[in-house]
Amino acid sequence: MRHALMFASTLALAVQSGLSHAAPKTLVFCSEGSPAGFDTAQYTGGTDNDAAEPLYNRLAEFEKGGTAAIPSLAKSWDISEDGLTYTFHLREGVKFHSSKAFVPSRAFNADDVLFTFNRMRDPQHPFRLAYATEFPYFVGMGLHQNIANIEKTDPLTVVFTLNEVDAAFIQNLAMNFASILSAEYAEQLLDRGKPSDINHQPIGTGPFAFQRYQKDSQIRYVAHKGYWNPSDVKLDQLIFSINTDASVRMQKLRKNECQVTLNPRPADLPALKQDAKLKVVEQAGYNLGYVAYNVERAPFDQLQVRQALDMAVDKQAILDTVFQSAGQRAVNAMPPTQWGYDDSIKDAPYDPVKAKAMLEAAGVKPGTEITLWAMPVQRPYNPNAKLMAEMLQDDWAKVGIKTRIVSYEWGEYLKRVKNGEHDVALMGWTGDNGDPDNWLGTLYSCASVGANNASRWCDQPYDALVTKAKQLTDRDARSDLYKQAQQRLKSQVPMTPIAHSTVSQPLSVKVADFHVSPFGRNAFSGVSIVD
């Protein structure tokens, strides 16, 4: 065994040495927006998660291109028979990044796990008091209430104790919000009085280390040569070139100014597919684009009003014009590829005449003005939010509603929606972990109001169903409860599902081992450029 370990160490050093002496390899990713920061626990947007992805590891990771959670910083874990205790056995010798401001004095250990999670679960944690932030995923999934205790039993063993069974717990810990931070770095930031640097000068254990970020321009990363899994570091430099305009991204891709991009306009796909220097990977989208009604604001607090607006939406026209056949009509609050989906549910018929009468019966006068918020960026679930908003504006004008379209910079948009400043907002979601709770709990539960619940809808019968489902381990029993929850949500109309888009990922033929994630992640671990 000792000889085997020595051989493995020698091989790892040889691989790293080969990396450092080989010709420099740089990959440019044309991204679609500027991240608000790199402390990924604070954010839910794909733009923020993509920017943080190269920097961090989690206790568990999702397999490349798949939905199964596999060991990462935890090399293994044990689950008690009652499902309430999780014991994580941590990987030894994992190195944190170094920077001009921080040089770690030790390897990753249990203290880093405790810091990462206690900061989120304890409002009185010293770092949280010094740097007041919100954790929408952690809170929205109820982890702040369900994690009863976290303790280290030795430097490489951490035990989580839950109050109630959480069937998706390991899947949840593989999500970006659970990225492990350095407790030592956090302590130094506190001593310097600069705790917010954890968001702007990030330190992680991931395959790439942060170099610099120029908003609306680029993010630069460099290979983490001391990475614990050197076969995942095949690039010397990774650059995010930020381009909000899809046509600009595609032009840069065709000129080899970037080698991977995302969210092409449907109209651009035929030309991209015909370019011999490119390949376009397509798969059914594990996503949903939807309209969220703020039920805390009149007149959307009336069910009849929400039903009328829902009935007035010409979904087929939106699919034809916005998605250009690269999408599927959405009926439910999660995609049909998700287990637990209820395919017996049907949409209300498109009927603007009836919708207009329902609005009048609810006391909504013709000419009533509302705001409709439209996201400023392309997303996997919405290729053109501005156009969709304009089509909804026309639909609702036919039933007597005057709609004013509003937009903000993407980070500001999400922040204001979480604060409930909107009347109606275009929103969307790409699944994070393969579990129905990531849809029905994360987006529509009472706990997620102020986090990911853009409708701010809190319905006790619905909440009881999704809460009970999360506490069971039998998939059939969970599916039955989730189907009941979908029926309840459909009847109360806090949102109008629009479409599940087909995901198309254009990239250079020179890019090897890039896996299209069902969760919409753009990850460059193990990716290389070949001649």
Coordinates of C-alpha atoms in Angstrom, one line a residue:
M1 CA 0.0 0.0 0.0
R2 CA 2.8 2.4 0.9
H3 CA 4.5 1.8 -2.5
A4 CA 1.2 2.3 -4.2
L5 CA 0.7 5.7 -2.5
M6 CA 4.3 6.7 -3.3
F7 CA 3.6 5.8 -7.0
A8 CA 0.4 7.8 -7.0
S9 CA 2.2 10.8 -5.5
T10 CA 5.0 10.6 -8.1
L11 CA 2.5 10.3 -10.9
A12 CA 0.6 13.3 -9.6
L13 CA 3.8 15.4 -9.5
A14 CA 4.7 14.2 -13.0
V15 CA 1.3 15.3 -14.3
Q16 CA 1.7 18.7 -12.7
S17 CA 5.2 19.1 -13.9
G18 CA 4.0 18.2 -17.4
L19 CA 1.3 20.9 -17.1
S20 CA 3.8 23.5 -16.2
H21 CA 6.2 22.8 -19.0
A22 CA 3.7 22.2 -21.8
A23 CA 2.7 25.0 -24.2
P24 CA 0.3 27.4 -22.4
K25 CA -3.3 26.4 -22.9
T26 CA -5.9 29.1 -22.7
L27 CA -9.7 28.7 -23.1
V28 CA -12.0 31.6 -23.5
F29 CA -15.7 31.3 -22.5
C30 CA -18.0 33.9 -23.9
S31 CA -20.4 34.4 -20.9
E32 CA -23.6 36.4 -21.0
G33 CA -23.4 38.6 -17.9
S34 CA -21.4 40.0 -15.0
P35 CA -21.6 38.2 -11.7
A36 CA -22.6 40.1 -8.6
G37 CA -19.8 38.4 -6.8
F38 CA -18.1 35.1 -6.1
D39 CA -19.4 34.1 -2.6
T40 CA -21.8 31.7 -4.3
A41 CA -23.9 31.0 -1.2
Q42 CA -25.4 34.5 -1.7
Y43 CA -26.7 34.0 -5.2
T44 CA -29.1 31.9 -7.2
G45 CA -28.4 33.1 -10.7
G46 CA -26.6 31.0 -13.3
T47 CA -24.3 33.9 -14.2
D48 CA -23.0 34.0 -10.6
N49 CA -22.8 30.3 -10.2
D50 CA -20.9 29.9 -13.5
A51 CA -18.3 32.5 -12.4
A52 CA -17.8 30.8 -9.0
E53 CA -17.8 27.2 -10.4
P54 CA -14.0 27.1 -11.3
L55 CA -13.0 28.3 -7.8
Y56 CA -14.6 25.8 -5.5
N57 CA -15.3 22.3 -4.5
R58 CA -18.0 20.9 -2.3
L59 CA -18.3 17.8 0.0
A60 CA -20.0 16.1 -2.9
E61 CA -20.1 16.9 -6.6
F62 CA -22.4 16.0 -9.4
E63 CA -20.9 13.6 -11.9
K64 CA -19.8 15.4 -15.1
G65 CA -22.9 15.7 -17.4
G66 CA -25.1 13.8 -14.9
T67 CA -27.2 14.1 -11.9
A68 CA -25.6 11.6 -9.5
A69 CA -23.8 13.0 -6.4
I70 CA -20.3 11.6 -6.1
P71 CA -17.5 12.2 -3.5
S72 CA -15.4 15.3 -3.7
L73 CA -13.9 17.0 -0.6
A74 CA -15.6 14.3 1.3
K75 CA -14.1 11.0 0.1
S76 CA -17.0 9.1 1.6
W77 CA -19.9 9.5 4.0
D78 CA -22.1 7.3 6.2
I79 CA -25.8 7.8 6.9
S80 CA -27.4 6.6 10.1
E81 CA -30.4 4.1 9.9
D82 CA -32.8 6.8 11.0
G83 CA -31.6 9.1 8.2
L84 CA -30.8 12.0 10.6
T85 CA -27.0 11.7 11.0
Y86 CA -24.5 12.1 8.2
T87 CA -20.8 11.5 8.9
F88 CA -18.4 12.9 6.2
H89 CA -14.9 11.6 5.9
L90 CA -12.8 14.4 4.4
R91 CA -10.1 14.2 1.8
E92 CA -6.6 14.7 3.2
G93 CA -4.0 17.2 1.8
V94 CA -6.3 19.4 -0.2
K95 CA -4.7 22.8 -0.8
F96 CA -6.4 26.2 -0.9
H97 CA -5.5 28.8 -3.4
S98 CA -2.9 31.4 -2.6
S99 CA -3.1 35.0 -3.6
K100 CA -1.2 38.3 -3.0
A101 CA -3.4 38.8 0.1
F102 CA -3.5 35.3 1.4
V103 CA -1.2 32.3 1.7
P104 CA -2.7 29.3 3.5
S105 CA -0.7 27.8 6.4
R106 CA -2.6 24.5 6.3
A107 CA -4.6 22.1 4.1
F108 CA -8.4 21.9 4.0
N109 CA -9.9 20.3 7.1
A110 CA -13.0 20.1 9.2
D111 CA -12.8 23.7 10.4
D112 CA -13.5 24.9 6.9
V113 CA -16.6 22.8 6.7
L114 CA -17.8 24.1 10.0
F115 CA -17.1 27.7 9.0
T116 CA -18.9 27.3 5.6
F117 CA -22.1 26.0 7.1
N118 CA -22.2 27.7 10.5
R119 CA -21.9 31.1 8.8
M120 CA -25.2 30.3 6.9
R121 CA -27.1 28.7 9.8
D122 CA -26.1 31.0 12.7
P123 CA -27.3 34.7 12.4
Q124 CA -24.9 35.5 15.3
H125 CA -21.8 34.0 13.7
P126 CA -19.0 36.5 14.0
F127 CA -18.3 36.6 10.2
R128 CA -22.0 37.0 9.4
L129 CA -22.3 39.9 11.9
A130 CA -19.3 41.6 10.3
Y131 CA -20.6 40.9 6.7
A132 CA -24.4 40.7 6.7
T133 CA -25.5 38.6 3.8
E134 CA -28.5 36.5 2.8
F135 CA -28.3 32.8 1.8
P136 CA -31.4 32.2 -0.4
Y137 CA -30.8 28.6 -1.3
F138 CA -29.8 27.5 2.3
V139 CA -32.8 29.3 3.8
G140 CA -35.2 28.6 0.9
M141 CA -34.6 24.8 1.3
G142 CA -35.1 25.1 5.1
L143 CA -31.6 23.9 5.9
H144 CA -31.1 26.7 8.4
Q145 CA -33.9 25.1 10.5
N146 CA -33.3 21.4 9.7
I147 CA -29.5 21.2 10.5
A148 CA -29.6 20.7 14.2
N149 CA -25.9 20.5 14.7
I150 CA -22.5 20.3 13.0
E151 CA -19.4 19.0 14.8
K152 CA -16.0 17.8 14.0
T153 CA -15.0 14.6 15.7
D154 CA -11.4 14.8 14.4
P155 CA -9.7 17.1 11.8
L156 CA -10.9 15.1 8.9
T157 CA -14.4 14.0 10.1
V158 CA -17.5 16.1 10.3
V159 CA -20.9 15.0 11.5
F160 CA -24.2 16.7 10.5
T161 CA -27.3 16.0 12.6
L162 CA -30.7 16.8 11.1
N163 CA -34.0 17.5 12.9
E164 CA -36.0 15.7 10.2
V165 CA -35.2 13.4 7.4
D166 CA -34.2 15.2 4.2
A167 CA -34.2 12.8 1.2
A168 CA -32.3 15.3 -0.9
F169 CA -29.6 16.2 1.6
I170 CA -26.6 14.9 -0.3
Q171 CA -27.9 16.3 -3.5
N172 CA -28.3 19.6 -1.8
L173 CA -24.7 19.6 -0.6
A174 CA -23.5 19.1 -4.2
M175 CA -25.0 22.5 -5.2
N176 CA -23.0 25.6 -5.6
F177 CA -24.2 27.3 -2.4
A178 CA -22.4 24.6 -0.4
S179 CA -19.0 25.4 -1.8
I180 CA -16.4 25.1 0.9
L181 CA -14.6 28.3 2.0
S182 CA -11.4 28.8 3.9
A183 CA -11.9 29.4 7.6
E184 CA -8.3 30.7 7.9
Y185 CA -8.9 33.2 5.1
A186 CA -12.2 34.3 6.7
E187 CA -10.4 34.9 10.1
Q188 CA -7.7 37.0 8.4
L189 CA -10.4 39.1 6.6
L190 CA -12.1 39.7 9.9
D191 CA -8.8 40.8 11.5
R192 CA -8.2 43.2 8.6
G193 CA -11.8 44.6 8.7
K194 CA -12.4 43.5 5.2
P195 CA -14.9 40.5 5.4
S196 CA -16.6 41.4 2.1
D197 CA -13.4 40.5 0.3
I198 CA -14.6 36.9 0.6
N199 CA -17.0 37.9 -2.2
H200 CA -14.6 39.9 -4.3
Q201 CA -11.2 38.2 -3.7
P202 CA -12.3 34.6 -3.5
I203 CA -10.2 31.7 -2.2
G204 CA -11.3 28.1 -2.8
T205 CA -9.9 24.7 -3.4
G206 CA -11.1 24.4 -7.0
P207 CA -9.2 23.6 -10.2
F208 CA -8.7 27.3 -11.0
A209 CA -7.7 30.2 -8.9
F210 CA -9.1 33.8 -9.2
Q211 CA -6.8 36.4 -10.8
R212 CA -8.9 39.5 -11.6
Y213 CA -12.4 40.6 -12.6
Q214 CA -13.4 43.6 -14.6
K215 CA -17.2 44.0 -14.6
D216 CA -18.9 43.9 -18.0
S217 CA -15.5 42.9 -19.6
Q218 CA -13.8 39.7 -18.3
I219 CA -12.9 37.4 -15.5
R220 CA -9.4 35.7 -15.5
Y221 CA -8.5 32.5 -13.7
V222 CA -5.3 30.6 -13.6
A223 CA -4.7 26.8 -13.1
H224 CA -4.5 25.7 -9.5
K225 CA -1.3 23.7 -9.9
G226 CA -1.6 22.1 -6.5
Y227 CA -5.1 20.8 -7.2
W228 CA -5.9 17.6 -5.4
N229 CA -7.0 15.9 -8.7
P230 CA -4.5 17.1 -11.2
S231 CA -6.1 15.3 -14.2
D232 CA -8.9 17.9 -13.9
V233 CA -6.5 20.8 -14.7
K234 CA -5.7 20.7 -18.4
L235 CA -5.8 24.5 -19.0
D236 CA -3.2 27.1 -17.9
Q237 CA -5.7 29.9 -18.1
L238 CA -9.4 30.3 -18.2
I239 CA -11.0 33.5 -19.3
F240 CA -14.6 34.6 -19.1
S241 CA -15.3 37.2 -21.8
I242 CA -18.5 38.9 -20.8
N243 CA -20.9 39.7 -23.7
T244 CA -24.6 40.4 -23.1
D245 CA -25.4 40.4 -26.8
A246 CA -25.9 36.9 -28.2
S247 CA -24.9 37.9 -31.7
V248 CA -21.6 39.2 -30.4
R249 CA -21.0 35.9 -28.6
M250 CA -21.6 33.9 -31.7
Q251 CA -19.4 36.1 -33.8
K252 CA -16.6 35.7 -31.3
L253 CA -17.0 32.0 -31.3
R254 CA -16.9 31.8 -35.1
K255 CA -13.7 33.9 -35.1
N256 CA -12.2 31.6 -32.4
E257 CA -12.0 34.6 -30.0
C258 CA -13.8 32.3 -27.6
Q259 CA -14.1 28.5 -27.7
V260 CA -17.3 27.9 -25.7
T261 CA -20.4 30.0 -25.3
L262 CA -24.0 29.7 -24.3
N263 CA -27.6 30.7 -25.0
P264 CA -27.6 31.2 -28.8
R265 CA -30.6 32.8 -30.4
P266 CA -32.7 30.1 -32.1
A267 CA -32.3 32.0 -35.4
D268 CA -28.5 31.6 -35.1
L269 CA -28.5 27.8 -34.7
P270 CA -28.7 26.7 -38.4
A271 CA -25.5 28.8 -39.3
L272 CA -23.7 27.5 -36.2
K273 CA -24.5 23.9 -37.1
Q274 CA -23.1 24.4 -40.6
D275 CA -19.8 25.8 -39.4
A276 CA -17.2 23.0 -39.7
K277 CA -15.1 24.6 -37.0
L278 CA -17.9 24.3 -34.5
K279 CA -20.2 21.8 -32.9
V280 CA -23.5 22.4 -31.2
V281 CA -24.6 20.0 -28.4
E282 CA -28.3 19.9 -27.9
Q283 CA -30.4 18.3 -25.2
A284 CA -33.9 18.6 -23.7
G285 CA -33.8 21.5 -21.2
Y286 CA -34.2 20.6 -17.5
N287 CA -35.6 24.1 -17.1
L288 CA -38.7 26.3 -16.9
G289 CA -39.5 29.8 -18.0
Y290 CA -42.5 31.3 -16.2
V291 CA -44.5 34.4 -15.2
A292 CA -44.6 35.1 -11.5
Y293 CA -47.5 37.1 -10.0
N294 CA -46.7 38.9 -6.8
V295 CA -49.6 37.7 -4.7
E296 CA -48.8 40.2 -2.0
R297 CA -49.9 43.1 -4.3
A298 CA -53.4 44.0 -5.5
P299 CA -55.0 42.9 -7.7
F300 CA -52.8 39.7 -7.9
D301 CA -53.9 38.8 -4.4
Q302 CA -57.2 37.7 -6.0
L303 CA -57.2 34.2 -7.5
Q304 CA -59.7 35.2 -10.1
V305 CA -57.3 37.9 -11.4
R306 CA -54.5 35.4 -11.6
Q307 CA -56.7 32.9 -13.4
A308 CA -57.7 35.6 -15.9
L309 CA -54.2 36.7 -16.7
D310 CA -53.1 33.1 -17.1
M311 CA -56.0 32.4 -19.5
A312 CA -55.1 35.5 -21.5
V313 CA -51.6 34.3 -22.4
D314 CA -51.2 32.9 -25.9
K315 CA -48.5 30.3 -25.1
Q316 CA -48.4 28.9 -28.6
A317 CA -47.6 32.3 -30.1
I318 CA -44.8 32.8 -27.6
L319 CA -43.3 29.3 -28.4
D320 CA -43.5 30.0 -32.1
T321 CA -42.0 33.5 -31.9
V322 CA -39.6 33.6 -28.9
F323 CA -38.5 29.9 -28.8
Q324 CA -38.8 29.3 -32.6
S325 CA -39.6 25.6 -32.1
A326 CA -36.6 25.1 -29.7
G327 CA -38.9 24.6 -26.8
Q328 CA -41.8 22.7 -25.3
R329 CA -45.0 24.1 -23.9
A330 CA -44.9 24.2 -20.1
V331 CA -48.0 23.1 -18.1
N332 CA -46.6 22.4 -14.7
A333 CA -44.3 24.1 -12.3
M334 CA -41.4 21.7 -13.1
P335 CA -40.3 20.0 -16.4
P336 CA -41.7 16.6 -17.5
T337 CA -38.2 15.1 -17.3
Q338 CA -38.4 15.4 -13.5
W339 CA -39.6 12.3 -11.7
G340 CA -42.8 13.0 -9.8
Y341 CA -44.2 15.1 -12.7
D342 CA -48.0 14.9 -12.9
D343 CA -48.9 14.5 -16.6
S344 CA -52.6 14.5 -15.9
I345 CA -52.6 18.3 -15.3
K346 CA -53.9 20.4 -18.2
D347 CA -53.7 24.1 -18.9
A348 CA -56.8 26.3 -18.8
P349 CA -57.8 27.1 -22.4
Y350 CA -56.6 30.3 -24.1
D351 CA -59.7 32.5 -23.8
P352 CA -59.2 36.3 -23.8
V353 CA -63.0 36.9 -23.9
K354 CA -63.6 34.9 -20.7
A355 CA -60.5 36.4 -19.2
K356 CA -61.7 40.0 -19.7
A357 CA -65.1 39.2 -18.1
M358 CA -63.4 37.6 -15.1
L359 CA -61.2 40.7 -14.6
E360 CA -64.3 42.9 -14.7
A361 CA -66.1 40.6 -12.2
A362 CA -63.1 40.9 -9.9
G363 CA -63.4 44.7 -10.0
V364 CA -60.3 45.3 -12.2
K365 CA -61.2 48.3 -14.3
P366 CA -60.2 48.5 -18.0
G367 CA -57.0 50.5 -18.4
T368 CA -55.6 49.3 -15.1
E369 CA -51.8 49.6 -15.2
I370 CA -49.4 47.0 -14.0
T371 CA -45.7 46.5 -14.3
L372 CA -44.1 43.5 -16.0
W373 CA -40.5 42.9 -15.2
A374 CA -38.3 41.5 -18.0
M375 CA -34.8 40.1 -17.4
P376 CA -32.0 41.9 -19.3
V377 CA -30.1 38.8 -20.2
Q378 CA -30.6 35.6 -22.1
R379 CA -31.2 32.6 -20.0
P380 CA -31.4 28.9 -20.9
Y381 CA -35.1 29.0 -20.1
N382 CA -35.8 32.3 -22.0
P383 CA -33.9 33.2 -25.2
N384 CA -35.5 36.7 -25.5
A385 CA -37.2 38.1 -22.4
K386 CA -37.9 41.5 -24.0
L387 CA -39.8 39.9 -26.8
M388 CA -41.7 37.7 -24.5
A389 CA -42.7 40.7 -22.3
E390 CA -43.9 42.6 -25.4
M391 CA -46.0 39.6 -26.4
L392 CA -47.5 39.4 -22.9
Q393 CA -48.1 43.1 -23.0
D394 CA -50.2 42.6 -26.2
D395 CA -52.0 39.6 -24.7
W396 CA -53.0 41.5 -21.6
A397 CA -54.0 44.6 -23.6
K398 CA -56.7 42.5 -25.2
V399 CA -58.3 42.0 -21.8
G400 CA -58.0 45.6 -20.7
I401 CA -54.7 45.6 -18.8
K402 CA -52.1 48.3 -19.6
T403 CA -48.7 46.8 -19.0
R404 CA -45.5 48.8 -18.5
I405 CA -42.3 46.8 -19.1
V406 CA -39.5 47.3 -16.5
S407 CA -36.0 46.0 -16.5
Y408 CA -32.8 46.3 -14.4
E409 CA -29.3 45.0 -14.5
W410 CA -29.5 41.3 -13.8
G411 CA -28.1 41.3 -10.3
E412 CA -30.3 44.2 -9.4
Y413 CA -33.3 42.6 -11.0
L414 CA -32.9 39.5 -8.9
K415 CA -32.4 41.5 -5.7
R416 CA -35.5 43.6 -6.3
V417 CA -37.7 40.6 -7.2
K418 CA -36.6 38.9 -3.9
N419 CA -37.6 42.1 -2.1
G420 CA -41.1 41.9 -3.7
E421 CA -40.9 45.2 -5.6
H422 CA -42.5 43.8 -8.8
D423 CA -46.1 43.3 -9.8
V424 CA -45.4 40.5 -12.3
A425 CA -41.9 39.2 -13.3
L426 CA -40.5 37.0 -15.9
M427 CA -38.5 34.3 -14.1
G428 CA -37.1 30.9 -14.7
W429 CA -35.2 28.0 -13.3
T430 CA -32.8 25.3 -14.3
G431 CA -32.9 22.4 -11.9
D432 CA -29.9 22.2 -9.5
N433 CA -29.9 18.7 -8.1
G434 CA -32.4 16.3 -9.8
D435 CA -34.9 16.2 -6.9
P436 CA -38.5 17.5 -7.2
D437 CA -38.0 19.5 -4.0
N438 CA -35.6 21.7 -5.9
W439 CA -38.6 22.9 -7.9
L440 CA -41.6 22.5 -5.7
G441 CA -39.9 23.4 -2.4
T442 CA -37.3 25.9 -3.6
L443 CA -39.5 28.0 -5.8
Y444 CA -43.0 27.9 -4.2
S445 CA -42.7 27.0 -0.5
C446 CA -43.4 29.4 2.3
A447 CA -39.8 29.2 3.4
S448 CA -38.6 30.4 0.1
V449 CA -40.6 33.7 0.2
G450 CA -37.9 36.4 0.1
A451 CA -35.5 33.9 -1.5
N452 CA -36.5 32.1 -4.7
N453 CA -40.3 32.3 -4.4
A454 CA -40.8 35.2 -6.8
S455 CA -44.6 35.0 -6.4
R456 CA -44.3 35.4 -2.6
W457 CA -47.0 32.8 -2.4
C458 CA -47.4 30.9 0.9
D459 CA -50.1 28.3 0.9
Q460 CA -50.4 26.0 3.9
P461 CA -52.0 23.0 2.2
Y462 CA -49.4 23.1 -0.5
D463 CA -46.6 23.6 2.0
A464 CA -47.7 20.6 4.1
L465 CA -47.5 18.4 1.1
V466 CA -44.0 19.4 0.0
T467 CA -42.7 19.4 3.5
K468 CA -44.0 15.8 4.1
A469 CA -42.6 14.6 0.8
K470 CA -39.1 15.8 1.6
Q471 CA -39.1 13.8 4.8
L472 CA -39.8 10.5 3.1
T473 CA -37.2 8.2 1.4
D474 CA -39.7 6.1 -0.6
R475 CA -39.8 7.6 -4.1
D476 CA -43.3 6.3 -4.9
A477 CA -44.7 7.9 -1.8
R478 CA -42.8 11.1 -2.5
S479 CA -44.1 11.2 -6.1
D480 CA -47.7 10.9 -4.9
L481 CA -47.3 13.8 -2.5
Y482 CA -45.6 15.9 -5.2
K483 CA -48.4 15.2 -7.6
Q484 CA -50.9 16.4 -5.1
A485 CA -48.8 19.6 -4.6
Q486 CA -48.7 20.2 -8.3
Q487 CA -52.5 20.0 -8.4
R488 CA -52.8 22.5 -5.6
L489 CA -50.3 24.9 -7.2
K490 CA -52.1 24.7 -10.6
S491 CA -55.4 25.5 -9.0
Q492 CA -54.1 28.6 -7.2
V493 CA -52.1 30.0 -10.1
P494 CA -49.3 31.9 -8.4
M495 CA -47.4 31.6 -11.7
T496 CA -48.0 30.8 -15.3
P497 CA -45.6 28.2 -16.8
I498 CA -44.6 29.2 -20.3
A499 CA -41.9 26.9 -21.8
H500 CA -39.1 24.4 -21.3
S501 CA -36.5 25.4 -23.8
T502 CA -34.1 23.1 -25.6
V503 CA -30.6 23.7 -24.5
S504 CA -28.0 24.3 -27.3
Q505 CA -24.3 24.6 -26.4
P506 CA -22.1 25.8 -29.2
L507 CA -18.3 25.3 -28.9
S508 CA -15.2 24.9 -30.9
V509 CA -14.4 21.4 -32.2
K510 CA -11.0 21.9 -30.5
V511 CA -12.6 21.7 -27.1
A512 CA -12.4 18.3 -25.5
D513 CA -14.2 16.7 -22.6
F514 CA -16.7 19.6 -22.1
H515 CA -19.9 18.1 -20.6
V516 CA -23.2 19.8 -21.0
S517 CA -24.8 19.8 -17.5
P518 CA -28.5 19.0 -17.0
F519 CA -28.3 21.7 -14.4
G520 CA -27.1 24.4 -16.8
R521 CA -23.7 24.7 -15.2
N522 CA -20.7 25.7 -17.4
A523 CA -17.8 23.8 -15.7
F524 CA -14.3 23.5 -17.1
S525 CA -12.8 20.9 -14.8
G526 CA -11.1 18.3 -17.0
V527 CA -11.7 20.4 -20.2
S528 CA -8.9 20.8 -22.6
I529 CA -8.0 22.4 -26.0
V530 CA -6.7 20.1 -28.6
D531 CA -4.8 21.0 -31.8

